[in-house]
Every structure is written in C-alpha cells, then in structure tokens.
CSV table of C-alpha atoms and ligand atoms in Angstrom, one decimal:
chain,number,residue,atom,x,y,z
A,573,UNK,CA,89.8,136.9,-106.5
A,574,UNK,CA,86.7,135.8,-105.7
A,575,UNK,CA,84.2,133.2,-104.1
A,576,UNK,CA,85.3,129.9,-106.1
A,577,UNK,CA,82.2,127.3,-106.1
A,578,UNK,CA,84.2,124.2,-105.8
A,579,UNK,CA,81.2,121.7,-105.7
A,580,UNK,CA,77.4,121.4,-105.7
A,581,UNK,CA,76.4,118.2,-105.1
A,582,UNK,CA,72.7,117.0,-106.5
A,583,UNK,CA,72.2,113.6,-105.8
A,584,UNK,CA,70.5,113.3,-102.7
A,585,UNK,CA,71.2,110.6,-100.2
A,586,UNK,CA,70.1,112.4,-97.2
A,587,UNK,CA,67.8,110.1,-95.2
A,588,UNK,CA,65.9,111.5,-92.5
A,589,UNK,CA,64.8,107.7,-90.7
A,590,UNK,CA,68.8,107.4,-90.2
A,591,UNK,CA,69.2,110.4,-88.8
A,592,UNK,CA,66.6,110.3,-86.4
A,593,UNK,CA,68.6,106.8,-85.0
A,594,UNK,CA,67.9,106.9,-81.3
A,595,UNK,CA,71.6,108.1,-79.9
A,596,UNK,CA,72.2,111.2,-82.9
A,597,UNK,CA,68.5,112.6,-81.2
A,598,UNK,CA,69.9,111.9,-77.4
A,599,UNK,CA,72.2,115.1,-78.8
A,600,UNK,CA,69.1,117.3,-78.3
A,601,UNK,CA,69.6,116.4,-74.3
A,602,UNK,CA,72.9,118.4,-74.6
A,603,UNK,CA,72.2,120.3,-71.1
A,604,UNK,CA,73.2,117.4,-70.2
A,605,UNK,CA,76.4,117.8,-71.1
A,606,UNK,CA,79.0,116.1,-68.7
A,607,UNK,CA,76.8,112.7,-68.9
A,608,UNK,CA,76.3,113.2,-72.6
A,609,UNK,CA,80.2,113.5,-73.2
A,610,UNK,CA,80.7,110.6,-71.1
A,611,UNK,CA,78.8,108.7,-73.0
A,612,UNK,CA,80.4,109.6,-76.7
A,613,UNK,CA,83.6,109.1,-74.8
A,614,UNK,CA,83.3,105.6,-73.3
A,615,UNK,CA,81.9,104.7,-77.2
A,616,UNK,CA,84.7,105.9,-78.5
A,617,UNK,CA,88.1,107.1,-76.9
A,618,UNK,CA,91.4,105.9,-78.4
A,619,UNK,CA,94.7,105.6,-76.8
A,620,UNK,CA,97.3,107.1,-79.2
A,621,UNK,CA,98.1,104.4,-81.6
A,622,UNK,CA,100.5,104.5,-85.0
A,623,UNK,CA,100.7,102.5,-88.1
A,624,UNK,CA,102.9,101.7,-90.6
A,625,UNK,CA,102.5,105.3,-91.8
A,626,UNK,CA,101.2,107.6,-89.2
A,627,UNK,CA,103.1,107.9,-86.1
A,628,UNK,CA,100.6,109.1,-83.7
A,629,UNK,CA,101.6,110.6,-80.3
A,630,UNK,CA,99.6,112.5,-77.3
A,631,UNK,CA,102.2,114.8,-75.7
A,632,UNK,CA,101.4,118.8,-74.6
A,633,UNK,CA,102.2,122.6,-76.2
A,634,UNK,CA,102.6,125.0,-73.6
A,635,UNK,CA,100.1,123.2,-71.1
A,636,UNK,CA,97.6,122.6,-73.3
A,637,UNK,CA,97.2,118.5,-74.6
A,638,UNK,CA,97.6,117.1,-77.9
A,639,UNK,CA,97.4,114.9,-80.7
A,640,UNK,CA,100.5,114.7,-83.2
A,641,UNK,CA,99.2,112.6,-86.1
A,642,UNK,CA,102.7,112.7,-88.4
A,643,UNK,CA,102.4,111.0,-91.5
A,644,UNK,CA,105.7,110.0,-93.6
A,645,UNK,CA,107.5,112.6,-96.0
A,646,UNK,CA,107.2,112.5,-99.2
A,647,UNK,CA,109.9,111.5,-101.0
A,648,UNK,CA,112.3,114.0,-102.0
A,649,UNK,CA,110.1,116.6,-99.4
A,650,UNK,CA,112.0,116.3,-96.1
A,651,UNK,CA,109.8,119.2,-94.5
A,652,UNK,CA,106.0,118.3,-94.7
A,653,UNK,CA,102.9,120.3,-94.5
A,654,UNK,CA,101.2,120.7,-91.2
A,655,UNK,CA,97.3,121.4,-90.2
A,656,UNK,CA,96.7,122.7,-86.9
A,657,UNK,CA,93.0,120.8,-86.4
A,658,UNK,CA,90.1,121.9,-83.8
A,659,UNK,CA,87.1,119.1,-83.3
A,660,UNK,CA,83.9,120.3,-83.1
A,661,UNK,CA,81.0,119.7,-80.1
A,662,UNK,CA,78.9,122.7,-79.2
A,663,UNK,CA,82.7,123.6,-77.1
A,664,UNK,CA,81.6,121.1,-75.0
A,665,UNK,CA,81.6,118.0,-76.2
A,666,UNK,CA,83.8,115.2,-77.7
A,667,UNK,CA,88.1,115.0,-77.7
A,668,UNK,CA,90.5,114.9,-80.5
A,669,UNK,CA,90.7,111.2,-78.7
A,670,UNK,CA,87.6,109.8,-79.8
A,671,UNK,CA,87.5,107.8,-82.8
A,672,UNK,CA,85.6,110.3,-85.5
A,673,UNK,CA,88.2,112.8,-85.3
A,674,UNK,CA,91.2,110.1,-84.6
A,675,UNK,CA,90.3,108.8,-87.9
A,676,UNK,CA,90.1,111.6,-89.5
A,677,UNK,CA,93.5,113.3,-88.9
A,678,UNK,CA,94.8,109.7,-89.4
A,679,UNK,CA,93.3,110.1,-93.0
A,680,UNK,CA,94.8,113.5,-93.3
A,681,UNK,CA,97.8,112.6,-92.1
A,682,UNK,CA,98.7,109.8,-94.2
A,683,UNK,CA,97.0,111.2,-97.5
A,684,UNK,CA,98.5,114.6,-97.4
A,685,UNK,CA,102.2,113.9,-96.2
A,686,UNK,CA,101.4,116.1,-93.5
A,687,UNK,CA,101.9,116.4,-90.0
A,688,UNK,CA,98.4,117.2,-87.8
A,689,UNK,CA,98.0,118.4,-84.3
A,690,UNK,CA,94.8,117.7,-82.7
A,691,UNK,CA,94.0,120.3,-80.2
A,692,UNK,CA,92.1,118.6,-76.9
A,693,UNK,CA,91.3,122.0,-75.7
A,694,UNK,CA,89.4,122.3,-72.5
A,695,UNK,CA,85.9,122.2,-72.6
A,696,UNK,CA,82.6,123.6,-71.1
A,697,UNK,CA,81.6,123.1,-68.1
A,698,UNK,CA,85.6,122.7,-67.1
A,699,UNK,CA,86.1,126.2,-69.1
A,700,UNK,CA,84.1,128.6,-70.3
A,701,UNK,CA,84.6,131.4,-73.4
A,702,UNK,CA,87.4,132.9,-73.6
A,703,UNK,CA,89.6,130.1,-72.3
A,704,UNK,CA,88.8,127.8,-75.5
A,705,UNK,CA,90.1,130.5,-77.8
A,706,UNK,CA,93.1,130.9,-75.1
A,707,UNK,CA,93.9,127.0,-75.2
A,708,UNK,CA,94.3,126.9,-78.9
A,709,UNK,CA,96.1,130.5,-79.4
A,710,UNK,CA,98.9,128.6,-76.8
A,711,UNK,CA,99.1,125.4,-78.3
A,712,UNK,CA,99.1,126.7,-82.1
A,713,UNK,CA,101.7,129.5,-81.2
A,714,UNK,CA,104.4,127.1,-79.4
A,715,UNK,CA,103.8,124.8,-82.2
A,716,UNK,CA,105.0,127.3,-84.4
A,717,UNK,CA,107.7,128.2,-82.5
A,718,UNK,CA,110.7,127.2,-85.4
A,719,UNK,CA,112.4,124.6,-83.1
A,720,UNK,CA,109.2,123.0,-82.9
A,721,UNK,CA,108.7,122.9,-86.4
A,722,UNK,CA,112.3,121.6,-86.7
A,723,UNK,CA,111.4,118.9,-84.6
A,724,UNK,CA,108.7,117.9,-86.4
A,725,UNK,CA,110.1,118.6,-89.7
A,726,UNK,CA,107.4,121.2,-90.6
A,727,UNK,CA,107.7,123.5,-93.8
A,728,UNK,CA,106.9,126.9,-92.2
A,729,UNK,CA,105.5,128.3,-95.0
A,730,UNK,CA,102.9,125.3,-95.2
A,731,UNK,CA,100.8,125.4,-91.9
A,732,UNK,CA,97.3,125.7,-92.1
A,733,UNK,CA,94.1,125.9,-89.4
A,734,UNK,CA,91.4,123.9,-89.2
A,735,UNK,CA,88.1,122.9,-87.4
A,736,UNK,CA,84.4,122.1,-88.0
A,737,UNK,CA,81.5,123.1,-86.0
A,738,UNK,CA,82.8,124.8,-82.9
A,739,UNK,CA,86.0,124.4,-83.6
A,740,UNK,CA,85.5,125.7,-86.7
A,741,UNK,CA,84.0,128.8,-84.7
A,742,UNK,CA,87.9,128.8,-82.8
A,743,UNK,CA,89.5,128.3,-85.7
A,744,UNK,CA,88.0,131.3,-87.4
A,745,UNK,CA,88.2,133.2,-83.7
A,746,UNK,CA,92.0,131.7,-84.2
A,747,UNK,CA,93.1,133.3,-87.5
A,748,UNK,CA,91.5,136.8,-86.5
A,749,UNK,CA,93.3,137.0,-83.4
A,750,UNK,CA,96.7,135.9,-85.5
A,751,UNK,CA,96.3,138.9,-87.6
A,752,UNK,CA,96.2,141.4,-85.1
A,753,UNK,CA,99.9,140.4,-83.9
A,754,UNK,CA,102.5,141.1,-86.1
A,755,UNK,CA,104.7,138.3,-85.3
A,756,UNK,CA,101.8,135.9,-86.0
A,757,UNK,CA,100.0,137.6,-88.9
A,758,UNK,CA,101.3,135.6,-91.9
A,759,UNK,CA,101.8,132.2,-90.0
A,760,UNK,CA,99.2,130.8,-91.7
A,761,UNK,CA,98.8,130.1,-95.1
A,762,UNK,CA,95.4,129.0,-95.3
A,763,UNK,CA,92.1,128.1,-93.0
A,764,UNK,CA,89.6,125.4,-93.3
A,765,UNK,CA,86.5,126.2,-91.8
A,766,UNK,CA,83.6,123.0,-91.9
A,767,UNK,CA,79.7,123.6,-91.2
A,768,UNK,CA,81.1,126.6,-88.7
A,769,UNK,CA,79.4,128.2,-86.1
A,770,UNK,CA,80.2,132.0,-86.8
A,771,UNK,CA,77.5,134.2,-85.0
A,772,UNK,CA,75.0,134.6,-82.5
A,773,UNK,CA,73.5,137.6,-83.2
A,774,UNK,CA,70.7,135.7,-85.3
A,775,UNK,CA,69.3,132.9,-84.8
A,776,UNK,CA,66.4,133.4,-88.1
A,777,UNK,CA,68.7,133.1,-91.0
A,778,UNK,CA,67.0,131.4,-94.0
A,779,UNK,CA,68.9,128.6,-92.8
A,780,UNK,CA,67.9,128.9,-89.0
A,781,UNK,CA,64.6,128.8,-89.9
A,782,UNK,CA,64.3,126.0,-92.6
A,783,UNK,CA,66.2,123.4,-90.1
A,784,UNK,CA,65.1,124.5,-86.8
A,785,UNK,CA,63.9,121.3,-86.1
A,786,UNK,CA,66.7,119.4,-88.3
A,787,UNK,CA,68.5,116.5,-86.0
A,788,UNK,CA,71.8,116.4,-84.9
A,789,UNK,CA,71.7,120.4,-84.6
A,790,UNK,CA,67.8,122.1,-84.0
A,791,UNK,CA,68.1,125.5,-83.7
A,792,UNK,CA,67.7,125.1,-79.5
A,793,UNK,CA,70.4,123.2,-79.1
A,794,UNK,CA,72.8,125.7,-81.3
A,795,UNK,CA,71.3,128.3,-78.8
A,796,UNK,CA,71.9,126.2,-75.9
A,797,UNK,CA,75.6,125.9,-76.5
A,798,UNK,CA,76.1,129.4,-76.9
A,799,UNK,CA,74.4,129.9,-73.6
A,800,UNK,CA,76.8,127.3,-72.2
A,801,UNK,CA,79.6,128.6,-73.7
A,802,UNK,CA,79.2,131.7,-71.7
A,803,UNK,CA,78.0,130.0,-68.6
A,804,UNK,CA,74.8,132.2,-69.2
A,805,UNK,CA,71.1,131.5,-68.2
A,806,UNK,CA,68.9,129.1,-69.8
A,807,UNK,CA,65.5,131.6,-68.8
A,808,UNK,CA,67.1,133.4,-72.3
A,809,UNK,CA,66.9,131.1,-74.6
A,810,UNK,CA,63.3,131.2,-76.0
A,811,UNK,CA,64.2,135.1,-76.2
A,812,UNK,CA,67.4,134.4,-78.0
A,813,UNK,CA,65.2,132.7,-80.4
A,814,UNK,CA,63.3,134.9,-81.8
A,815,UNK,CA,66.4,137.4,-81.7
A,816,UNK,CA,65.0,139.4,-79.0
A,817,UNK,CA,68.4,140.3,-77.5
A,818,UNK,CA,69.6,142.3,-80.8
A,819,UNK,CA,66.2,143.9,-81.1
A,820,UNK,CA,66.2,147.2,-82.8
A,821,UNK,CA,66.1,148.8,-79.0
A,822,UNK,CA,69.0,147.3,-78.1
A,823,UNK,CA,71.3,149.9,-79.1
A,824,UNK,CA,74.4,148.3,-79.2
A,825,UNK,CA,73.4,145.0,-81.2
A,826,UNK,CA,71.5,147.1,-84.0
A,827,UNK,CA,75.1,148.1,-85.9
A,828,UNK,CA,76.4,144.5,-85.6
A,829,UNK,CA,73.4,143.0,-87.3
A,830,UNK,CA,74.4,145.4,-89.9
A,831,UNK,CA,77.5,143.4,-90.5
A,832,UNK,CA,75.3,140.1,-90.7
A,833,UNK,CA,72.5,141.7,-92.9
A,834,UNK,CA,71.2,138.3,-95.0
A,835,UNK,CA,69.4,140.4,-97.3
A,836,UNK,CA,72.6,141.9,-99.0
A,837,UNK,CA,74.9,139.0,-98.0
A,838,UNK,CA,73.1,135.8,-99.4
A,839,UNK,CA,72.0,135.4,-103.1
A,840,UNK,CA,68.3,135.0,-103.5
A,841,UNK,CA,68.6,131.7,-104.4
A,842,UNK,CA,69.2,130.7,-100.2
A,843,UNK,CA,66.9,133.5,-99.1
A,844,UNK,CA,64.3,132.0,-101.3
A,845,UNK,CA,61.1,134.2,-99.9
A,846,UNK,CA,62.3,133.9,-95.9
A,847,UNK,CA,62.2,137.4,-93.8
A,848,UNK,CA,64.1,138.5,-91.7
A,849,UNK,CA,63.3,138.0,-88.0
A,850,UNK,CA,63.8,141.8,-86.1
A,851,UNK,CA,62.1,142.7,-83.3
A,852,UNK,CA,61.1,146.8,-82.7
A,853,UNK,CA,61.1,146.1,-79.2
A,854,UNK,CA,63.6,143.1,-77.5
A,855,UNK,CA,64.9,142.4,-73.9
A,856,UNK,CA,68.6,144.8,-73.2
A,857,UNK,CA,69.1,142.4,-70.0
A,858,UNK,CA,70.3,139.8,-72.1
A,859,UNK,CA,73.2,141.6,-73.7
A,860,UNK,CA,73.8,143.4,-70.5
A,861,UNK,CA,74.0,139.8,-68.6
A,862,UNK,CA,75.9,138.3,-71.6
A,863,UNK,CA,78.3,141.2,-73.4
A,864,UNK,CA,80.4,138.6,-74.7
A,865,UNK,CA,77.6,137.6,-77.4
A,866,UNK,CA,77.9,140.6,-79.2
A,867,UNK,CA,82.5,139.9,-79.3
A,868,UNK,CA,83.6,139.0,-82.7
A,869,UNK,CA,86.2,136.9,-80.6
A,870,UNK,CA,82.8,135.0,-80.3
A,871,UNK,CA,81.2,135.8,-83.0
A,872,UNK,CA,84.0,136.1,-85.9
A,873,UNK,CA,81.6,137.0,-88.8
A,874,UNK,CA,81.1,140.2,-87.0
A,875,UNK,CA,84.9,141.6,-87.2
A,876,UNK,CA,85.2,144.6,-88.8
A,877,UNK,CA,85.4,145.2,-92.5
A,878,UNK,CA,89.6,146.4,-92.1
A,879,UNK,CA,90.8,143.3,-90.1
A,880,UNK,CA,89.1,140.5,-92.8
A,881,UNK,CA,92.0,141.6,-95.4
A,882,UNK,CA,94.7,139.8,-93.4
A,883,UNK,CA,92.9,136.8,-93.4
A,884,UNK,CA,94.9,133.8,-95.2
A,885,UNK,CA,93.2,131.7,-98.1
A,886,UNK,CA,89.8,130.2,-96.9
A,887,UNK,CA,87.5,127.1,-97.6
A,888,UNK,CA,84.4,127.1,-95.9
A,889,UNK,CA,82.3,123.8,-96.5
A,890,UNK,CA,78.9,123.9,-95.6
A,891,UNK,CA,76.0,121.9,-95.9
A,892,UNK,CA,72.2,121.9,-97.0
A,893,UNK,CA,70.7,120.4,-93.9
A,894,UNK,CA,72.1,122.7,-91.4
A,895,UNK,CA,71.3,125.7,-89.8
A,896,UNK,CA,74.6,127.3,-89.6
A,897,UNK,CA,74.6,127.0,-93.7
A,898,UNK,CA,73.9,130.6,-93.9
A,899,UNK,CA,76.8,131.3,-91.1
A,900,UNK,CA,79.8,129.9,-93.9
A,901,UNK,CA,78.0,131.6,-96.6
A,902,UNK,CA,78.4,134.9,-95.3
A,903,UNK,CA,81.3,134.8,-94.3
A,904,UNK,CA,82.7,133.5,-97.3
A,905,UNK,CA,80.5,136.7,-98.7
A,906,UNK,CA,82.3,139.1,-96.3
A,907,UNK,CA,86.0,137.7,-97.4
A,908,UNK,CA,85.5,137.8,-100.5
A,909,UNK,CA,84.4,141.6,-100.2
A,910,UNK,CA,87.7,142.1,-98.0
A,911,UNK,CA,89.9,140.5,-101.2
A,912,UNK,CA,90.4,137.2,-99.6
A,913,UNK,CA,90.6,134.5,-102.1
A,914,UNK,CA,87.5,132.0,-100.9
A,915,UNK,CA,86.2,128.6,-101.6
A,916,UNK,CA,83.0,127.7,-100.6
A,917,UNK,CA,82.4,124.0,-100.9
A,918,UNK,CA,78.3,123.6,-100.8
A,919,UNK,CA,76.7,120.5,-100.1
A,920,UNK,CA,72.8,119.8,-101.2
A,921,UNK,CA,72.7,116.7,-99.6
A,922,UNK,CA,75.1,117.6,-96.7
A,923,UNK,CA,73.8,117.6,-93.0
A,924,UNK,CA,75.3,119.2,-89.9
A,925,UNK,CA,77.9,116.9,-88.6
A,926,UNK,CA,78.2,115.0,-91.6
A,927,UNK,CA,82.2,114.6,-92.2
A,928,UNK,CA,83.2,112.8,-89.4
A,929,UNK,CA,80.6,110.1,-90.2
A,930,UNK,CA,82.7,108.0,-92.7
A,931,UNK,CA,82.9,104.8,-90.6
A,932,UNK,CA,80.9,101.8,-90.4
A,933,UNK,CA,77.9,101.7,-89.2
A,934,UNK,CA,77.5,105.7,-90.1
A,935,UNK,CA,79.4,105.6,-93.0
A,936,UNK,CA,77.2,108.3,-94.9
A,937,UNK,CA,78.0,108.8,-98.4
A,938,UNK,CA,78.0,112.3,-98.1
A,939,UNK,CA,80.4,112.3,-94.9
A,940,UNK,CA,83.0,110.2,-97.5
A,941,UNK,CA,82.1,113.0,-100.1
A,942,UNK,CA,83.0,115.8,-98.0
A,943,UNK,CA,85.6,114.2,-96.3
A,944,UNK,CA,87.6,113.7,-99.8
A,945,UNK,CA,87.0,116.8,-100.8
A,946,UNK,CA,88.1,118.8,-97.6
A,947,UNK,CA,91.4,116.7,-98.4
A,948,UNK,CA,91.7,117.8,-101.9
A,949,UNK,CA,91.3,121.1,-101.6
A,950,UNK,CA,94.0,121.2,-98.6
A,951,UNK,CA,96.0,119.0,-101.1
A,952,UNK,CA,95.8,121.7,-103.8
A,953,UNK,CA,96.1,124.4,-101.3
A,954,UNK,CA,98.4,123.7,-98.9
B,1100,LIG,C1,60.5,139.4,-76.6
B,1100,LIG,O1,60.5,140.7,-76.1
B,1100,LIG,C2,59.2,141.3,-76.0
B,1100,LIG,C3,59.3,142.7,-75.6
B,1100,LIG,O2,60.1,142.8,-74.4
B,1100,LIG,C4,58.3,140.4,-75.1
B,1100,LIG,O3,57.0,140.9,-75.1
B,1100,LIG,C5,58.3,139.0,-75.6
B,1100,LIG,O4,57.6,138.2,-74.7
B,1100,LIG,C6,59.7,138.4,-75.8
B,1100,LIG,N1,59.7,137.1,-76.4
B,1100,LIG,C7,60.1,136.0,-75.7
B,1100,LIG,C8,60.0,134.7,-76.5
B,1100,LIG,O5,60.7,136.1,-74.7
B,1101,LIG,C1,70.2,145.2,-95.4
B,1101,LIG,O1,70.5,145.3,-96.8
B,1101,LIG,C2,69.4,145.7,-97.6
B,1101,LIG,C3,69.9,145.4,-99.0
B,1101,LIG,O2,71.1,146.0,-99.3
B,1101,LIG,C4,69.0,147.1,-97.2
B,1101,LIG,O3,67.9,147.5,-98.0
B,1101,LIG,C5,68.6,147.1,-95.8
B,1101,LIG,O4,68.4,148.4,-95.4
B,1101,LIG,C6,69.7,146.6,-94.9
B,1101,LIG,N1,69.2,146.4,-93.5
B,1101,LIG,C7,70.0,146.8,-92.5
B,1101,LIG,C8,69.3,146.6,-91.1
B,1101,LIG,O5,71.1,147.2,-92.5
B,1102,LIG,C1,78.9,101.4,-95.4
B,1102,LIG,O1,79.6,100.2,-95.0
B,1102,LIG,C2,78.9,99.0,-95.3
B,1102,LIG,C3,79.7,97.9,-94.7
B,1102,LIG,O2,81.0,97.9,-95.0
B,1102,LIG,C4,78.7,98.9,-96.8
B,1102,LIG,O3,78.0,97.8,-97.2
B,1102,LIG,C5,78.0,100.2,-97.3
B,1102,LIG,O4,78.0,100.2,-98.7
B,1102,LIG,C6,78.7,101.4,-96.9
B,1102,LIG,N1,78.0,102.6,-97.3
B,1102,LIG,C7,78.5,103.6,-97.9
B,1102,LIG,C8,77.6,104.8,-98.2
B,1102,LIG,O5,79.7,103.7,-98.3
C-alpha cells in the first residue's frame, strides 16, 4: 500500500484576470461574514427540487438539517452506495442549499447510483468549534443507524465521507473521531478529502508561502477563519502569520510541529528551495487564549501516529494554486506511513475552490476536470 498518483495534470488553463473577477476578491472581506453569506445565499439558494432521476429532499438527522440527494438503483442493485458530503466555506460560509454544492451532489447522485446527504451544519458566528464537528458526528451517526439505511436502501458496507475545504477539515476531524468508538470504527469505507484545511500550526508551508497572496484563499483569510472558528481575536493574526504562536518557546506547540515537519514530509520537488518559517522566540498568549489550535479535533494532520491506522481508504485532491496544497500532501504522507492505502489526486492547474465551479458563467475547465475525477475514483472506490 502506498500513496497512488492518480493524476498530474499539465496543461495549464489557470487564468489569473478571471479569478480576480470583482465578487471571488469580495471573499477577502470575509470578516464580514454574516453579510458576505448573505450575499452567496440570495445568488444562490435552492429549494429542494428532484428530477427524473434524483429525488431530492431537505428533512433532519437527530436535529441537525439535511440534504438527501437519492439517485435511482441500479439495476439488479437494490441497496445503493451512500456519501455522507460536508460543503466547504472557512466553517462559515455557504449551505448544502446553494446551487455549487446542490449541483454537485445532484451529479454524484445521479452518476454514481448513490444516495448523498448534504450536511447544513451550523455555522460560525451561530456556532463556534467544536459544535461543527458535533453537528456532523449526530447527523452521520443516525444516518447510519440500520433502519435508516433501510429506509433509504443503503448498502452498509458502501458509505463513504466527504467534504472540501472546511468540510473537508470536518470530514477528516469526522473519520478520526469514528475510529476512536468501537461501534463506529469500521462504518466507513472510504473518505474523500478535496483542497482540505488540515492544520494550523503553520501557516509558511511551501505552499503558504508561494500563494499567500493567491485569490479566492490568501493566506490572511485562511488565518482569519481559523480565528473565527474559535471565536478568537483578530490582534493575532499577523502573529499567527509568521507562526509566532508555535515558536520554539512555546513549549507545548514545539512536539506538534514535529508531526507537521515539511522537510521530511514533502518530496523536494514541492519544497523546491522554501525554509521553514520558526521563530526562537514567539508569543505563549496566543496558545494560552486559543488551546483549541493546537487539538487534532482541529487540526487532524496532527493525530498521533497509532490512531491514523484505523483510518479507511483515502483520496485527498489538491491543487497547485492553493495554500493548503501542502496540508493534503502530508497527510496523505502521514497515511501512507500509518499503512493506509492513499490516493492523492494533484492538480497543476488546480486553484483553491475550483470543483464546485463547473457551471456557467464559472464553468472552469479544471473545476469539470476535478469534478469527474472525484467521481471516478469514488466510482472505483466505493
Ligand atoms: C513575534 O514575536 C516576537 C517575539 O515576541 C515579536 O518581537 C514580534 O513582533 C512578533 N511578530 C508579530 C508579527 O507579531
Ligand atoms: C525535520 O525533519 C528533518 C529531516 O528528517 C530533520 O533534519 C529535522 O531535525 C526535523 N525538524 C524537526 C523540528 O523535527
Ligand atoms: C463554459 O460554458 C460556455 C457556455 O456554455 C461555453 O461556451 C464554454 O466553452 C464553457 N467552458 C468550459 C471550460 O467548458
């Protein structure tokens, strides 16, 4: 078993004029967050709506809302496959309601015989961390509950978790918290993790510091969020930048770095002649005012060595234009050094983002690239 490199994408078609279109740059005014999601959601909400071949239905698990996209069985399969799925947004932004990630499960719905549940987990400024990771622990674990699954015709054995961005972040967060419960620890037979965000302990990764001023995602919004997420102060964020709170005097972040060291996780070829960024002498408050940065429940690349080796089959796509490239990479490192069979789906022309943009007018070529091949592998995987 080992890191399988499914696809590495050459052609470039990565325009930087488009990107910098007026509303993807308003995401840098994310501190503005309840207006800002206002805004994505009037362009974009959809009531629950089915065609000829997805029945699509909002109901709740256990409290928390969702999104049942169920596509038809194949024939001759009466149980189908099922993806638990986790939209992205800094944990703060967007809805499994809005049209990107409507279409999407629609997609996966239809083209995999499956049956997906869209998780609208509550968000920042309503919540704060933990409760994300709490909303979709409760909806995935009633879901799996086998009436449930009954009533959906679900084939136990083929339920998979997924997310991109932050909910890529939950759905990794997800799967680690699955394994340390007995009853849950081989409920899933895969997860899907897209552009993730996996740590905060470093914000000057090779790929932190080539796209720290790449739209859609510069590096001060990333650090933002994670401020947000914790409903910590923004007075730390300049700090946080230059990794100030996991400087080597701050005791207790010096042995987690270790677990995030670039140098021995990354191949040369993405640490190209980048150093790492670690300060003799940081700030402690910042750790003491925020502990939960330094949680793996936060952070999952961080978990200890033993607990990766329960982890089911992984694909971790991640792209070129993206700070939190070097986030997938080593975790998909780290599994693979735990025994867990990994793909890691690289794009060069890839930006952060990029796979919900498939529609008119931002159908990107590489957001229908990765898109189709997300779905393949869960096709071959699932
Ligand atoms: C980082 O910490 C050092 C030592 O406390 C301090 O001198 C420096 O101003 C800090 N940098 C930022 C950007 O806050
Ligand atoms: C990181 O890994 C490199 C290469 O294995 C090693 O030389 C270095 O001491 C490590 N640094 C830390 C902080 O663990
Ligand atoms: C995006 O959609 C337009 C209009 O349908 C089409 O002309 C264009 O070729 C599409 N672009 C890509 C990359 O598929």
């Amino acid at each position: 078993m080992g890191i399988t490199l499914l696809t590495v994408n050459t052609a470039p078609s990565f325009s930087s004029t488009i990107l910098q279109s007026n509303l993807i740059h308003s995401l840098g005014l994310s501190h503005h967050l309840i207006a800002l999601n206002f805004i994505i959601l009037s362009f974009g909400k959809k009531s629950a709506q089915s065609s000829a071949h997805v029945k699509v239905t909002d109901t709740d698990f256990d409290g928390v809302e969702v999104r049942v996209f169920e596509g038809s069985p194949k024939p001759n399969e009466p149980l189908r496959r099922s993806v638990v799925y986790i939209h992205g947004g800094g944990w703060a932004l967007a809805s499994a309601k809005i049209s990107y990630y409507d279409e999407l499960c629609t997609t996966m719905a239809e083209e995999l015989n499956a049956v997906i549940v869209s998780i609208e987990y509550r968000l920042v400024p309503q919540v704060y961390f933990p409760e994300q990771i709490y909303d979709v622990m409760r909806a995935t674990k009633y879901f799996l509950k086998p009436e449930v699954l009954e009533k959906y015709k679900v084939d136990p054995g083929r339920i998979g978790v997924s997310g991109d961005s932050a909910g890529g972040n939950l759905a990794a967060a997800l799967g680690q918290q699955f394994t340390y419960v007995d009853s849950l620890r081989s409920k899933l037979k895969l997860q899907a993790l897209i552009y993730p965000v996996l740590q905060a302990l470093d914000f000057n990764t090779p790929s932190y510091q080539q796209n720290k001023n790449t739209p859609i995602l510069p590096r001060h919004v990333m650090v933002k969020y994670w401020v947000d997420y914790f409903k910590g102060n923004y007075d730390f964020v300049q700090a946080m930048i230059v990794n100030n709170h996991t400087a080597l005097d701050v005791d207790r972040a010096t042995a987690l770095r270790a677990r995030l060291n670039w140098t021995s996780l990354l191949p040369e070829s993405i640490t190209k002649s980048y150093k790492p960024v670690m300060q003799t002498t940081g700030d402690a408050r910042i750790v003491q005012e925020i502990p939960q940065l330094l949680e793996a429940s936060s952070s999952p690349l961080i978990a200890d060595q033993e607990m990766l080796q329960y982890l089911p089959k992984t694909y971790i796509l991640t792209c070129e234009h993206d700070v939190l490239r070097d986030d997938g990479i080593m975790y998909a490192k780290r599994l693979e050094r735990a025994g867990v069979d990994v793909t890691l789906d690289h794009f060069e022309d890839g930006f952060h983002g990029c796979m919900i943009f498939t529609s008119w007018p931002t159908n990107f070529s590489v957001g229908i690239r990765t898109r189709n091949s997300y779905i393949k592998w869960l096709d071959q995987n699932l």
